[in-house]
Protein backbone atom coordinates (compact mmCIF):
# COMPACT_ATOMS: atom_id res chain seq x y z
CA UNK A 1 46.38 65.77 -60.75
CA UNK A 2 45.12 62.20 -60.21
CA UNK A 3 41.46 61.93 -60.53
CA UNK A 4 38.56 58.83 -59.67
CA UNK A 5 35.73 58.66 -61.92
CA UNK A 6 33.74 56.86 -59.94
CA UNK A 7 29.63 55.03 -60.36
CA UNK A 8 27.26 53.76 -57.38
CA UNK A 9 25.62 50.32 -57.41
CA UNK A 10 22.68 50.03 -54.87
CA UNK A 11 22.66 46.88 -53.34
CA UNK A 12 20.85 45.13 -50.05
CA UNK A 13 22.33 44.55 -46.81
CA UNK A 14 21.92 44.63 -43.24
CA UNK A 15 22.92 47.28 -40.73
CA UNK A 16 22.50 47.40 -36.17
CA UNK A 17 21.47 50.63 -35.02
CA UNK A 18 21.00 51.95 -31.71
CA UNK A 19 20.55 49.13 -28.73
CA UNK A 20 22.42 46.84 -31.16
CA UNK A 21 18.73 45.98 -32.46
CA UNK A 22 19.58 44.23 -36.47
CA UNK A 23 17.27 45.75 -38.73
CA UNK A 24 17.45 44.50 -42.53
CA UNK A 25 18.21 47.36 -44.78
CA UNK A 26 16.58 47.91 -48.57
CA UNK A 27 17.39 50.19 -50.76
CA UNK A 28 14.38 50.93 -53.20
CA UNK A 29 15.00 52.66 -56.10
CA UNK A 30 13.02 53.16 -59.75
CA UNK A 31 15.18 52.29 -62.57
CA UNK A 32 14.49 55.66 -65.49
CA UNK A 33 11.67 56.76 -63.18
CA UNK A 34 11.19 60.41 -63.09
CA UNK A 35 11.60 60.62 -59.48
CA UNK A 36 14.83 58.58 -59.47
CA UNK A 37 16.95 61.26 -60.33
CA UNK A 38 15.03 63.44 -57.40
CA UNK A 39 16.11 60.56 -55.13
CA UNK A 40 19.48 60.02 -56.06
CA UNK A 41 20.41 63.77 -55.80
CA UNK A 42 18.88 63.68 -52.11
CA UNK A 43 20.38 60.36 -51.10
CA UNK A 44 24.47 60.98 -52.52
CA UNK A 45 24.06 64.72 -51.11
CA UNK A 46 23.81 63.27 -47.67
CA UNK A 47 25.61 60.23 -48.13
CA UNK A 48 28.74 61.43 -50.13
CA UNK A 49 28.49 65.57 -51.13
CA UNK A 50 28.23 66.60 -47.52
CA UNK A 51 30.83 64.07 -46.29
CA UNK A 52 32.69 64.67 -48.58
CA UNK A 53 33.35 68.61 -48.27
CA UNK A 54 33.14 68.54 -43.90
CA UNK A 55 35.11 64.86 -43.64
CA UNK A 56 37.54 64.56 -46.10
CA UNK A 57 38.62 67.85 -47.59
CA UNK A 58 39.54 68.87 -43.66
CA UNK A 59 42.14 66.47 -43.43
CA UNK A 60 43.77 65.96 -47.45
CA UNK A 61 47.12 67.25 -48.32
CA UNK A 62 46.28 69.10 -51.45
CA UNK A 63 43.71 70.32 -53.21
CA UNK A 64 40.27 67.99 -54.07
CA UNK A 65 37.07 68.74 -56.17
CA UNK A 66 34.31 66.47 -56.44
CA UNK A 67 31.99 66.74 -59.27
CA UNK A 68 28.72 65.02 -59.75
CA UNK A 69 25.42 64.18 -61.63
CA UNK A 70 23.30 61.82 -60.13
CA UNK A 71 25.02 58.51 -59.13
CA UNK A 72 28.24 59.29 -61.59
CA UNK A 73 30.99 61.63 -60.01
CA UNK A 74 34.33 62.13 -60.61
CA UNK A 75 36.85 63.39 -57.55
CA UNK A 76 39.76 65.31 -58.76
CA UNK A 77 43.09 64.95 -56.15
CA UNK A 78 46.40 67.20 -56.14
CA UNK A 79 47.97 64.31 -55.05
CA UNK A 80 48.25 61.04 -55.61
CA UNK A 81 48.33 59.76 -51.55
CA UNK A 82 45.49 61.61 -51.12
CA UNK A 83 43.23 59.50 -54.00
CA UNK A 84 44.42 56.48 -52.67
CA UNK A 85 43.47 56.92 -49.34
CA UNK A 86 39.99 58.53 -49.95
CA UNK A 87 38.91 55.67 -52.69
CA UNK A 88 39.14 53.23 -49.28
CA UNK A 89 37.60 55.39 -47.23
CA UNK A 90 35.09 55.63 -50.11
CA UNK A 91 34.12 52.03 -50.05
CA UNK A 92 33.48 51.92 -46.13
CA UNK A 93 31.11 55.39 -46.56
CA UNK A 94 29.07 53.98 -49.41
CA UNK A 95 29.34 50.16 -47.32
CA UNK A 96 27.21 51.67 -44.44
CA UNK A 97 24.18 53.22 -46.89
CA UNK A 98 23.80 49.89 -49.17
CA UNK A 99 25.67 51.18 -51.85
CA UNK A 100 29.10 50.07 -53.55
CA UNK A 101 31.60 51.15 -56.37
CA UNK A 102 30.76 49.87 -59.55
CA UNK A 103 34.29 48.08 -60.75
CA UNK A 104 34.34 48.27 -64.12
CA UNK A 105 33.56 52.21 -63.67
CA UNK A 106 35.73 52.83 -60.49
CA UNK A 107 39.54 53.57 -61.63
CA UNK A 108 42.48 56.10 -60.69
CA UNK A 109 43.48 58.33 -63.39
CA UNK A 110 46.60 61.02 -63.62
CA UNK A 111 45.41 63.39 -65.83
CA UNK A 112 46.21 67.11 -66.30
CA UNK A 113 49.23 69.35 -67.40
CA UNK A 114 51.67 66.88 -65.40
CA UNK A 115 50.31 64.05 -67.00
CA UNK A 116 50.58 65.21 -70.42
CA UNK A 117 54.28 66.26 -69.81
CA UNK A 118 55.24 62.74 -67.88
CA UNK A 119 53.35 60.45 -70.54
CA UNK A 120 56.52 59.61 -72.12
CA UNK A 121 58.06 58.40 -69.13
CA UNK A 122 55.78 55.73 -67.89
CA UNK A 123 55.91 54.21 -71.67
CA UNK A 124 52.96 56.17 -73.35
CA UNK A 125 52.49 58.54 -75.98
CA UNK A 126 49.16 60.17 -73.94
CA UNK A 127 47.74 60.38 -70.27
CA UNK A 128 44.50 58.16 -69.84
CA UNK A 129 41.42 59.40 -70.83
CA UNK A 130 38.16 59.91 -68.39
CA UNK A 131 34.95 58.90 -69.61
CA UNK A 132 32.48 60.65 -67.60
CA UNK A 133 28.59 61.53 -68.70
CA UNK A 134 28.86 60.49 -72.55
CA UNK A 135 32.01 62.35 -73.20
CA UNK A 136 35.67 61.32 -73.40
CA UNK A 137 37.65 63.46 -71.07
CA UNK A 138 41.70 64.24 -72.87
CA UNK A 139 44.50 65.76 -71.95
CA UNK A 140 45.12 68.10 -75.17
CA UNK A 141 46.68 72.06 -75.70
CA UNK A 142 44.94 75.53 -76.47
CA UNK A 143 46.25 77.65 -79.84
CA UNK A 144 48.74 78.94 -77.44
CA UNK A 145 50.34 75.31 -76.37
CA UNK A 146 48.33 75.83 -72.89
CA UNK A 147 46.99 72.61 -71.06
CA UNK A 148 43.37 72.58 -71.73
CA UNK A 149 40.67 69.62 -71.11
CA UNK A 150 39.55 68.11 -74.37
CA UNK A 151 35.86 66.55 -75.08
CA UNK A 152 34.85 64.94 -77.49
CA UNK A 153 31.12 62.34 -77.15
CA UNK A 154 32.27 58.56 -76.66
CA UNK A 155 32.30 56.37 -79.49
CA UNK A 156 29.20 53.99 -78.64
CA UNK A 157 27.26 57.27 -77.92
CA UNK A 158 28.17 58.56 -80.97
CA UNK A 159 27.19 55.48 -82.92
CA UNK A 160 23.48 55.46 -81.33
CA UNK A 161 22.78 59.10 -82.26
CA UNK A 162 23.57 58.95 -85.23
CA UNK A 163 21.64 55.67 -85.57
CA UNK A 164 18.62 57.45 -84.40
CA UNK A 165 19.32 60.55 -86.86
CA UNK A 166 19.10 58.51 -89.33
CA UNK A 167 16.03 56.36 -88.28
CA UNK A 168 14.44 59.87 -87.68
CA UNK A 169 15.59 60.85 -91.17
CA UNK A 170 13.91 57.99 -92.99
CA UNK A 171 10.40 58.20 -90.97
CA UNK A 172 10.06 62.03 -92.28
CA UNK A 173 11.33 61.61 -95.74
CA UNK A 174 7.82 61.83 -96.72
CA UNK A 175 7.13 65.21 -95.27
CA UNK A 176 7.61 68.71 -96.61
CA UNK A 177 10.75 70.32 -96.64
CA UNK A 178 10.24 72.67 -93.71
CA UNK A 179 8.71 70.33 -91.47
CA UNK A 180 11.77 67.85 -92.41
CA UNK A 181 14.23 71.03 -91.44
CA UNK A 182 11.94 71.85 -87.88
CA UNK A 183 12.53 67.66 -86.98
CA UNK A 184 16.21 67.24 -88.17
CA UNK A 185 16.95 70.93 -85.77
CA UNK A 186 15.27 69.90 -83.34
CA UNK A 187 17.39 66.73 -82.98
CA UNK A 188 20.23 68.08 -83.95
CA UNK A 189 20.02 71.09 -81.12
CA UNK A 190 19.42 68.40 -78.25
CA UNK A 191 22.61 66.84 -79.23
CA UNK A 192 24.65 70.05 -78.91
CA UNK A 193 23.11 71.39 -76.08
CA UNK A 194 24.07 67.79 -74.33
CA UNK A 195 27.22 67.77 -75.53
CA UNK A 196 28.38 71.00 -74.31
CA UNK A 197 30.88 73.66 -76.69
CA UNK A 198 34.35 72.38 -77.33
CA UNK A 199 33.79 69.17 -78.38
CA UNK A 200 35.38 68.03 -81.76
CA UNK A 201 32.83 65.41 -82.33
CA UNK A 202 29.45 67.78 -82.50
CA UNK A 203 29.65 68.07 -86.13
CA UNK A 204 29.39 64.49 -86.74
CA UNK A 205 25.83 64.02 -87.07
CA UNK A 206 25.24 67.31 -89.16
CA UNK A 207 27.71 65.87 -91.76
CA UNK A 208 25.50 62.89 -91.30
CA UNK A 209 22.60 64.74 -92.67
CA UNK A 210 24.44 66.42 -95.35
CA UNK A 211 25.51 63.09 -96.76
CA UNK A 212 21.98 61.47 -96.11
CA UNK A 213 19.17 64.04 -97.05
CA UNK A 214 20.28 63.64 -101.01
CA UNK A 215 19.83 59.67 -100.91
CA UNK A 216 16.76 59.67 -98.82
CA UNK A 217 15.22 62.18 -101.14
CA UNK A 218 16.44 60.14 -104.32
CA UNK A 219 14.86 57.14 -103.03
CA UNK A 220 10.86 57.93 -104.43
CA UNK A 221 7.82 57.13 -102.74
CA UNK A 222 7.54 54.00 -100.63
């Protein structure tokens, strides 16, 4: 399986529409604004979900999937032709709405049960991994030696939560006990719910708090 994890980059062109009349095209968009994520959804479901599915799909070799959220979206090929030749198609769709690939974001991956058992022979001892939403994407096995996606939350990720655990911790070291508990839970349940079952990262920050609660209550009032 060969996959492109892929992220949009609105930018400002100019397009000719009907009578060969130039009109100047701007995207507008609000950067963390609660309708942003409305808009996005809208825009990419015209501009990429529906081609993608009644364009594409019609006239690939294999199999294709395309996940997305928001303006991040990974497209999962059987074959490898078939990734190349959509990722340039890609760039002329996205080319006519004001939008582009994002480089640094944009690459082809093989990843899956082939990938794991052909590592060795392209000189590696693992496929790639995908980073996609937060999480790190791995080839890895099941109890029963079964291909199975692992997840686990990417390192920088990671690093902020638990950052702002402990932040959180020492702001509230002052309150009762239960009130402590309610904050630290409440935290703590946003970052599994987010992070989805399966991942081998999750308890992280809860051995975080074990390790932190006994210092931050040894430390006396301020």
């Amino acid at each position: 399986m060969y996959v492109l994890p892929f992220k949009t980059k609105v930018k400002h062109g100019t397009r000719t529409i009907e009578r060969n009349r130039p009109v100047k095209l701007k995207v507008t968009f609000c950067v963390q604004g609660v309708i942003s994520v409305l808009l996005s959804n809208v825009y990419l479901h015209y501009v990429l979900d529906l081609w993608f599915e009644r364009v594409v799909k019609v006239r690939l070799k294999g199999e294709a999937r395309l996940v997305r959220y928001i303006d991040d979206f990974v497209i999962c090929f059987q074959h490898q032709s078939d990734a190349l030749q959509v990722q340039e198609a890609l760039r002329h769709r996205l080319g006519k709405f004001g939008l582009t690939l994002e480089p640094t974001k944009t690459k082809l991956v093989e990843f899956g049960r082939f990938a794991q058992r052909d590592a060795g022979k392209r000189g590696r001892n693992r496929p790639e991994t995908i980073y996609f939403l937060g999480m790190t994407l791995y080839c890895s096995r099941n109890l029963k030696g079964n291909f199975k996606v692992g997840m686990r939350t990417e390192k920088s990720r990671l690093r902020r939560s638990i950052s702002s655990l402990q932040e959180l911790m020492r702001r509230i070291r002052h309150y009762v006990i239960s009130d402590q508990v309610s904050e630290i839970n409440a935290a703590l349940g946003g970052h599994y719910a987010m992070q989805h079952r399966g991942n081998e990262r999750l308890m992280v920050l809860a051995h975080h708090v074990d390790a932190e609660v006994p210092v931050l209550l040894d430390d006396g009032p301020c």
